[in-house]
Coordinates of C-alpha atoms and ligand atoms in Angstrom, one line a residue:
M1231 CA 98.4 110.1 93.3
I1232 CA 99.3 108.1 90.2
Y1233 CA 96.2 106.5 88.6
F1234 CA 96.8 103.1 87.0
D1235 CA 93.1 101.9 87.1
H1236 CA 91.8 103.0 83.7
N1237 CA 89.9 99.8 83.1
A1238 CA 87.8 100.6 86.1
T1239 CA 87.0 104.1 85.0
T1240 CA 88.6 107.1 83.2
A1241 CA 88.5 110.8 84.0
I1242 CA 86.4 112.9 81.7
H1243 CA 88.5 114.4 78.9
P1244 CA 88.5 118.2 78.9
E1245 CA 87.1 118.3 75.3
V1246 CA 84.2 116.1 76.5
L1247 CA 83.5 118.2 79.5
Q1248 CA 83.5 121.3 77.3
E1249 CA 80.7 119.9 75.2
M1250 CA 78.7 118.8 78.2
I1251 CA 78.8 122.1 80.1
P1252 CA 76.0 124.0 78.2
F1253 CA 73.8 121.0 78.8
L1254 CA 74.5 121.1 82.6
S1255 CA 74.4 124.8 83.1
E1256 CA 71.4 125.9 80.9
Q1257 CA 67.8 124.8 80.6
Q1258 CA 68.1 121.6 78.6
G1259 CA 64.5 120.9 77.9
N1260 CA 63.0 117.5 77.9
P1261 CA 63.7 115.9 74.5
A1262 CA 60.1 114.6 74.5
S1263 CA 58.7 118.2 74.7
N1264 CA 57.3 120.0 71.7
H1265 CA 59.0 123.3 72.1
K1266 CA 62.3 124.9 71.2
F1267 CA 64.1 123.6 74.3
G1268 CA 62.8 120.1 73.7
R1269 CA 63.8 120.1 70.0
R1270 CA 67.2 121.4 70.8
A1271 CA 67.8 118.5 73.3
Q1272 CA 66.4 116.0 70.8
T1273 CA 68.7 117.3 68.0
A1274 CA 71.7 117.1 70.4
I1275 CA 70.9 113.6 71.3
E1276 CA 70.6 112.5 67.7
E1277 CA 74.0 114.2 66.9
A1278 CA 75.5 112.2 69.7
R1279 CA 73.9 109.0 68.5
E1280 CA 75.6 109.6 65.1
K1281 CA 79.0 110.0 66.7
V1282 CA 78.5 106.8 68.8
A1283 CA 77.3 104.8 65.8
F1284 CA 80.2 106.1 63.7
S1285 CA 82.8 105.1 66.3
V1286 CA 81.8 101.4 66.0
N1287 CA 80.7 101.4 62.3
A1288 CA 77.0 101.0 63.1
H1289 CA 73.9 102.8 61.9
P1290 CA 72.6 105.5 64.2
S1291 CA 69.2 103.7 64.3
Q1292 CA 71.0 100.7 65.8
V1293 CA 72.1 102.7 68.9
I1294 CA 70.1 102.5 72.1
F1295 CA 71.3 104.7 74.9
T1296 CA 71.2 103.2 78.4
A1297 CA 72.7 104.2 81.8
S1298 CA 75.6 101.8 82.0
G1299 CA 77.3 98.8 80.4
T1300 CA 75.7 96.8 83.1
E1301 CA 72.2 98.0 82.0
S1302 CA 73.0 97.3 78.3
N1303 CA 74.0 93.7 79.1
N1304 CA 70.9 93.2 81.3
T1305 CA 68.8 94.7 78.5
I1306 CA 69.9 92.3 75.8
I1307 CA 69.8 89.2 78.0
N1308 CA 66.4 89.9 79.5
G1309 CA 65.0 91.3 76.3
I1310 CA 66.0 88.1 74.4
A1311 CA 64.6 85.9 77.2
Q1312 CA 61.3 87.7 77.0
S1313 CA 61.1 87.5 73.2
Y1314 CA 62.4 84.0 72.8
P1315 CA 61.3 81.9 75.8
E1316 CA 63.1 78.8 74.5
T1317 CA 66.5 80.6 74.4
H1318 CA 69.6 78.5 75.4
F1319 CA 72.1 81.1 76.7
A1320 CA 75.8 80.6 76.5
Y1321 CA 78.6 82.9 77.9
S1322 CA 82.3 82.5 78.5
A1323 CA 83.6 81.7 81.9
I1324 CA 85.5 85.1 82.0
E1325 CA 82.5 87.4 81.2
H1326 CA 81.9 90.4 83.5
P1327 CA 79.3 89.6 86.2
C1328 CA 76.8 91.9 84.5
I1329 CA 76.6 89.1 81.8
S1330 CA 77.0 86.0 83.9
E1331 CA 74.7 87.1 86.8
P1332 CA 71.6 87.9 84.6
I1333 CA 72.1 84.6 82.8
K1334 CA 72.4 82.7 86.1
S1335 CA 69.2 84.5 87.3
L1336 CA 67.4 83.3 84.1
S1337 CA 68.6 79.8 84.6
R1338 CA 67.1 79.8 88.0
R1339 CA 63.8 80.6 86.2
G1340 CA 64.1 77.6 83.9
F1341 CA 66.2 78.8 81.0
V1342 CA 69.1 76.6 79.9
A1343 CA 72.5 78.2 80.3
T1344 CA 76.0 77.0 79.4
K1345 CA 79.3 78.5 80.6
I1346 CA 82.0 78.1 78.0
P1347 CA 85.5 77.3 79.3
V1348 CA 88.7 79.2 78.4
N1349 CA 92.2 77.8 78.1
N1350 CA 95.1 78.8 80.4
Q1351 CA 95.8 81.9 78.2
G1352 CA 92.2 83.2 78.7
L1353 CA 91.0 82.3 75.2
L1354 CA 87.7 80.7 74.5
D1355 CA 87.8 77.0 74.1
L1356 CA 85.3 76.3 71.2
E1357 CA 86.3 72.6 71.1
N1358 CA 85.1 72.0 74.7
I1359 CA 81.6 73.4 74.3
K1360 CA 78.9 71.0 75.2
N1361 CA 76.2 71.9 72.7
D1362 CA 73.2 69.7 73.3
A1363 CA 71.7 68.7 70.0
K1364 CA 68.2 68.6 71.5
N1365 CA 68.5 72.1 72.9
P1366 CA 71.3 73.9 71.0
I1367 CA 72.8 77.2 72.1
S1368 CA 70.7 80.0 70.6
F1369 CA 72.3 83.1 72.2
L1370 CA 76.0 83.6 72.8
S1371 CA 77.7 86.4 74.6
I1372 CA 81.5 86.7 74.4
M1373 CA 83.5 89.8 75.4
M1374 CA 85.9 91.3 73.0
A1375 CA 88.6 92.1 75.5
N1376 CA 88.8 91.0 79.1
N1377 CA 88.7 93.7 81.8
E1378 CA 91.2 91.9 84.1
T1379 CA 93.8 90.3 81.8
G1380 CA 93.2 92.4 78.7
V1381 CA 93.2 89.2 76.6
I1382 CA 91.5 89.8 73.2
Q1383 CA 89.3 87.0 71.9
D1384 CA 89.5 85.8 68.3
L1385 CA 85.9 87.1 67.8
S1386 CA 85.7 86.7 64.0
K1387 CA 86.4 82.9 64.4
I1388 CA 83.9 82.6 67.2
I1389 CA 81.2 84.5 65.4
K1390 CA 81.7 82.4 62.2
W1391 CA 81.3 79.3 64.3
A1392 CA 78.2 80.7 66.1
K1393 CA 76.5 82.0 62.9
K1394 CA 76.8 78.6 61.3
K1395 CA 74.7 77.4 64.2
E1396 CA 72.3 80.3 63.8
M1397 CA 73.0 81.8 67.2
I1398 CA 72.2 85.4 68.2
V1399 CA 75.6 86.8 69.1
H1400 CA 76.3 89.6 71.5
T1401 CA 79.7 91.0 72.4
D1402 CA 80.6 93.1 75.4
A1403 CA 83.1 95.6 73.8
V1404 CA 83.2 97.8 76.9
Q1405 CA 87.0 97.3 77.4
A1406 CA 87.8 97.2 73.7
L1407 CA 86.5 100.5 72.5
G1408 CA 89.1 103.2 72.3
K1409 CA 91.9 100.6 72.6
I1410 CA 91.4 98.4 69.6
P1411 CA 89.3 98.7 66.5
V1412 CA 85.6 97.9 67.1
D1413 CA 83.5 97.3 64.0
F1414 CA 79.9 96.3 64.5
E1415 CA 79.1 95.7 60.8
M1416 CA 82.3 93.9 60.0
L1417 CA 82.1 91.6 63.0
E1418 CA 78.5 90.7 62.1
V1419 CA 77.4 90.5 65.7
D1420 CA 73.7 91.0 66.5
A1421 CA 74.3 93.2 69.5
M1422 CA 77.2 95.0 71.2
T1423 CA 77.7 96.8 74.5
I1424 CA 79.9 99.9 75.0
S1425 CA 80.2 102.3 78.0
S1426 CA 81.1 105.9 78.2
H1427 CA 83.1 106.1 81.4
K1428 CA 85.7 103.6 80.0
I1429 CA 86.5 106.0 77.1
Y1430 CA 87.0 109.3 78.9
G1431 CA 83.3 110.1 78.8
P1432 CA 81.0 110.6 81.8
Q1433 CA 79.7 107.9 84.0
G1434 CA 76.0 107.0 83.8
V1435 CA 75.7 106.5 80.1
A1436 CA 76.3 103.6 77.7
A1437 CA 74.8 102.1 74.6
L1438 CA 73.5 98.8 73.3
I1439 CA 74.0 98.5 69.6
I1440 CA 71.5 96.2 68.1
N1441 CA 70.8 94.7 64.7
K1442 CA 67.2 95.6 64.0
K1443 CA 66.4 92.1 62.8
I1444 CA 66.6 91.0 66.4
D1445 CA 63.2 91.1 68.0
M1446 CA 64.2 92.2 71.5
S1447 CA 61.6 93.0 74.1
P1448 CA 62.3 96.1 76.2
F1449 CA 63.7 95.6 79.7
I1450 CA 62.8 99.0 81.1
I1451 CA 59.3 100.1 80.0
G1452 CA 57.5 103.4 80.4
G1453 CA 57.3 106.5 78.3
G1454 CA 58.7 104.8 75.2
Q1455 CA 62.0 106.7 74.7
E1456 CA 64.7 105.1 72.6
K1457 CA 62.1 103.7 70.2
G1458 CA 60.4 102.0 73.1
L1459 CA 63.5 99.9 73.8
R1460 CA 64.6 101.8 76.9
S1461 CA 62.2 104.1 78.6
G1462 CA 63.2 107.0 80.8
T1463 CA 64.1 110.6 80.2
E1464 CA 67.5 110.7 78.6
N1465 CA 70.6 111.8 80.5
I1466 CA 71.2 114.6 77.9
A1467 CA 74.5 116.0 79.1
A1468 CA 76.0 112.6 79.6
I1469 CA 74.8 111.4 76.2
I1470 CA 76.4 114.5 74.6
G1471 CA 79.6 113.7 76.5
F1472 CA 79.5 110.1 75.4
G1473 CA 79.1 111.2 71.8
K1474 CA 82.2 113.4 72.1
A1475 CA 84.2 110.6 73.9
C1476 CA 83.3 108.3 71.0
E1477 CA 84.5 110.8 68.5
R1478 CA 87.9 110.8 70.3
T1479 CA 88.3 107.0 70.3
K1480 CA 90.4 106.9 67.1
E1481 CA 92.9 109.4 68.6
N1482 CA 93.0 107.5 71.8
M1483 CA 93.9 104.3 69.9
V1484 CA 96.8 106.1 68.3
I1485 CA 98.0 107.3 71.7
I1486 CA 97.7 103.8 73.2
K1487 CA 99.6 102.2 70.4
R1488 CA 102.3 104.8 70.1
D1489 CA 102.8 106.0 73.7
I1490 CA 101.3 103.5 76.1
K1491 CA 102.3 100.1 74.6
P1492 CA 106.1 101.0 75.2
L1493 CA 105.2 101.7 78.8
Q1494 CA 103.4 98.3 79.0
T1495 CA 106.5 96.7 77.7
I1496 CA 108.8 98.3 80.3
L1497 CA 106.4 97.3 83.0
I1498 CA 106.3 93.7 81.9
V1499 CA 110.1 93.4 81.6
E1500 CA 110.6 95.0 85.0
L1501 CA 107.9 93.1 86.7
K1502 CA 109.2 89.8 85.4
K1503 CA 112.7 90.8 86.7
M1504 CA 111.1 91.1 90.1
G1505 CA 109.6 87.6 89.7
A1506 CA 106.1 88.4 88.6
I1507 CA 103.8 86.0 86.8
I1508 CA 102.0 87.8 84.0
F1509 CA 98.5 86.3 83.3
G1510 CA 97.6 85.6 79.7
E1511 CA 101.1 86.5 78.7
N1512 CA 101.0 84.4 75.5
S1513 CA 97.8 85.9 74.2
V1514 CA 97.2 89.1 72.3
R1515 CA 96.2 91.6 74.9
L1516 CA 95.1 95.2 75.2
N1517 CA 98.2 97.5 75.1
N1518 CA 97.2 99.2 78.4
T1519 CA 96.6 96.2 80.7
I1520 CA 98.9 94.0 82.8
F1521 CA 97.5 91.5 85.3
F1522 CA 100.2 89.9 87.4
A1523 CA 101.0 88.3 90.8
F1524 CA 104.0 87.6 92.9
N1525 CA 104.3 84.2 94.6
R1526 CA 103.4 84.3 98.4
I1527 CA 102.5 88.1 98.2
D1528 CA 98.9 88.8 99.0
G1529 CA 97.4 91.1 96.3
T1530 CA 95.2 93.1 98.7
T1531 CA 98.1 93.7 101.1
L1532 CA 100.3 94.9 98.3
L1533 CA 97.5 97.0 96.8
T1534 CA 96.9 98.7 100.1
A1535 CA 100.6 99.4 100.6
L1536 CA 100.8 100.9 97.2
D1537 CA 97.7 103.0 97.7
R1538 CA 99.3 104.4 100.8
K1539 CA 102.3 105.4 98.7
G1540 CA 100.1 107.1 96.1
F1541 CA 99.4 104.5 93.4
A1542 CA 95.9 103.5 92.4
L1543 CA 95.7 99.9 91.1
A1544 CA 93.2 97.1 91.1
S1545 CA 93.1 93.6 92.5
G1546 CA 90.9 92.4 89.7
S1547 CA 87.5 93.4 88.3
A1548 CA 86.5 96.8 89.6
C1549 CA 83.1 95.6 90.6
S1550 CA 84.4 92.7 92.7
S1551 CA 87.4 94.5 94.3
N1552 CA 85.5 94.6 97.6
N1553 CA 85.4 90.9 98.0
N1554 CA 88.3 88.7 98.7
E1555 CA 87.4 85.8 96.4
P1556 CA 90.1 85.1 93.9
S1557 CA 89.3 86.4 90.4
H1558 CA 86.8 84.2 88.5
V1559 CA 88.8 85.0 85.4
L1560 CA 92.0 83.5 86.8
M1561 CA 90.1 80.5 88.2
A1562 CA 88.6 79.9 84.7
M1563 CA 92.2 80.0 83.3
G1564 CA 93.2 77.3 85.8
V1565 CA 95.5 79.6 87.9
N1566 CA 96.5 78.2 91.3
Q1567 CA 94.3 79.8 93.9
E1568 CA 97.2 81.0 96.1
I1569 CA 98.8 82.7 93.1
A1570 CA 95.4 84.2 92.1
Q1571 CA 95.0 85.7 95.6
G1572 CA 98.1 87.8 94.7
A1573 CA 96.7 89.2 91.5
I1574 CA 97.1 92.9 90.8
R1575 CA 96.0 94.8 87.7
I1576 CA 97.7 97.9 86.2
S1577 CA 95.6 99.6 83.5
L1578 CA 97.3 102.6 81.9
G1579 CA 95.5 105.5 80.4
I1580 CA 96.1 107.9 77.5
N1581 CA 97.8 110.3 80.0
S1582 CA 100.1 107.8 81.7
K1583 CA 103.7 108.9 81.6
K1584 CA 107.1 107.1 81.6
T1585 CA 108.0 108.9 84.8
D1586 CA 104.8 107.5 86.4
V1587 CA 105.9 104.0 85.5
E1588 CA 109.5 104.6 86.7
T1589 CA 108.3 106.0 90.1
F1590 CA 105.9 103.1 90.4
L1591 CA 108.6 100.5 89.8
V1592 CA 110.8 102.0 92.5
A1593 CA 107.9 102.0 95.0
L1594 CA 106.9 98.5 94.1
K1595 CA 110.4 97.1 94.5
S1596 CA 110.7 98.6 98.0
E1597 CA 107.2 97.4 99.1
L1598 CA 108.0 93.9 97.8
E1599 CA 111.2 93.8 99.8
R1600 CA 109.3 94.9 102.9
L1601 CA 106.5 92.4 102.5
K1602 CA 108.9 89.6 101.7
Q1603 CA 110.7 90.4 105.0
L1604 CA 107.4 90.4 106.9
T1605 CA 106.5 87.1 105.3
A1606 CA 109.8 85.6 106.3
I1607 CA 109.4 86.8 109.9
A1608 CA 105.9 85.4 110.0
A1609 CA 107.1 82.0 108.7
Ligands
PLP2924 N1 81.7 94.9 80.8 C1 83.0 95.0 81.1 C2 83.9 94.1 80.3 C3 83.5 95.8 82.1 O1 84.8 95.9 82.3 C4 82.5 96.6 82.8 C5 83.0 97.5 83.9 O2 84.0 97.3 84.5 C6 81.2 96.5 82.5 C7 80.8 95.6 81.5 C8 80.1 97.3 83.2 O3 80.1 98.6 82.6 P1 79.5 99.8 83.5 O4 80.5 100.1 84.5 O5 79.2 100.9 82.5 O6 78.2 99.3 84.1

C-alpha cells in the first residue's frame, strides 16, 4: 500500500516510539502519586510539556494536555461559554466539525454564533462579516491551515483585526504544526490547538495552549490534573511520544519543504494534464496537500478503485469520509456541487517518495480511463 493520507493521521516515528516504550513496558506510576514511580512519571510529563511548548514558542505553563484535537477545541469553546455567558462565537465556514459543532450546540442553548464566509480560494472574507454592534463578536476561532485544501490563512492580518475589536482569538493549528512555522507568542492568539497524531506522534494525545489571562472554566472536571483545567489521569506514554514528536517538527518542516514540495509540484502538473481542477490553487497552501476533482468522475468511486490498487487517499475531511455529503469546505468556497462530489485529497508525508508519486500517477491514469469509459457506456 502507498499511504497518501497524512492529514488524516501519520505513523508513529521510530524515534518517538523508542521514547514511549519504557512508559508502556514498565511500571509507569500515577503522576499524582507521592512515591518514586509517581515522581518519575510527573517529571517525564513536565519534560514533554517543555518540548511541546518549545515547538510552538509558548511557555510550558500554557500547555494543557488533552486526549485529542477534538477535545482541545471542545474545551476552549465550552470553557469560554461557561466563563463568559454573553460570548458571541464566530468561526469560519471551513473549520473542522470539532469547532463548528460545539459552537452550533451552544447556539441551540441561546449563545449567539456567526459563521464567517470564505472566498473561492478558501480565504477568510473579513469584509463580509456581519458584526452586530449591539452584540459584537467576542470569541473568534480560525484555523491556521485547512485539512482538506491545505489553504493557509493570513492569520496575522485576521488577529490584528480581531484584537482591535477585543475578541478572544483561538486558532486550530492541528494541520499547520510540523508543516509551517507555528508561533504562539508571535501570533498573539489567546489559545491554540495542536494534535500529536498529525505530527508522527501517537493518537490519543493533544494540547490546548492557552494564554493564562483567559479565564477559561474546565470542560472535564474531577481530580484536578492539568492545573484543574483537564482532569483525568494523564496518558503518560502518549504524552512522552507527543513531546518527542514536537521536538521533531523543525526537522519535518525541512523535509517537507526540501523533499515533499517538489512531489506536490509534480502531482499538480500531472493532475492538471489529466484535466483535474485543483481547489484553492491560487492560495498559499501546505506543501503536502492537494485537493482536486475530475469533472463527471465520482470521488468515492475513484477512491475505492485506487484503494483496490493499493493507494490510500481521502475524499475530504477524515472525520466525514463516511458520509456522502459534499465537503463543507468546498461548498463554502462556492464550488459546484457536482464537482465537489468528485473531490479527492492527497496528503503526502515525510516518507513519501518520488517513485510512490510516479506509480500513483500511472494507476490514476488507467483508472480514469476505465471510469470514463464506464460513464460513457452508462450515458
Ligand atoms: N482540527 C483539524 C484541522 C483537523 O484536521 C483535525 C483532524 O482531522 C482535528 C482538528 C481533530 O483532531 P483529532 O483527530 O486529534 O481529534
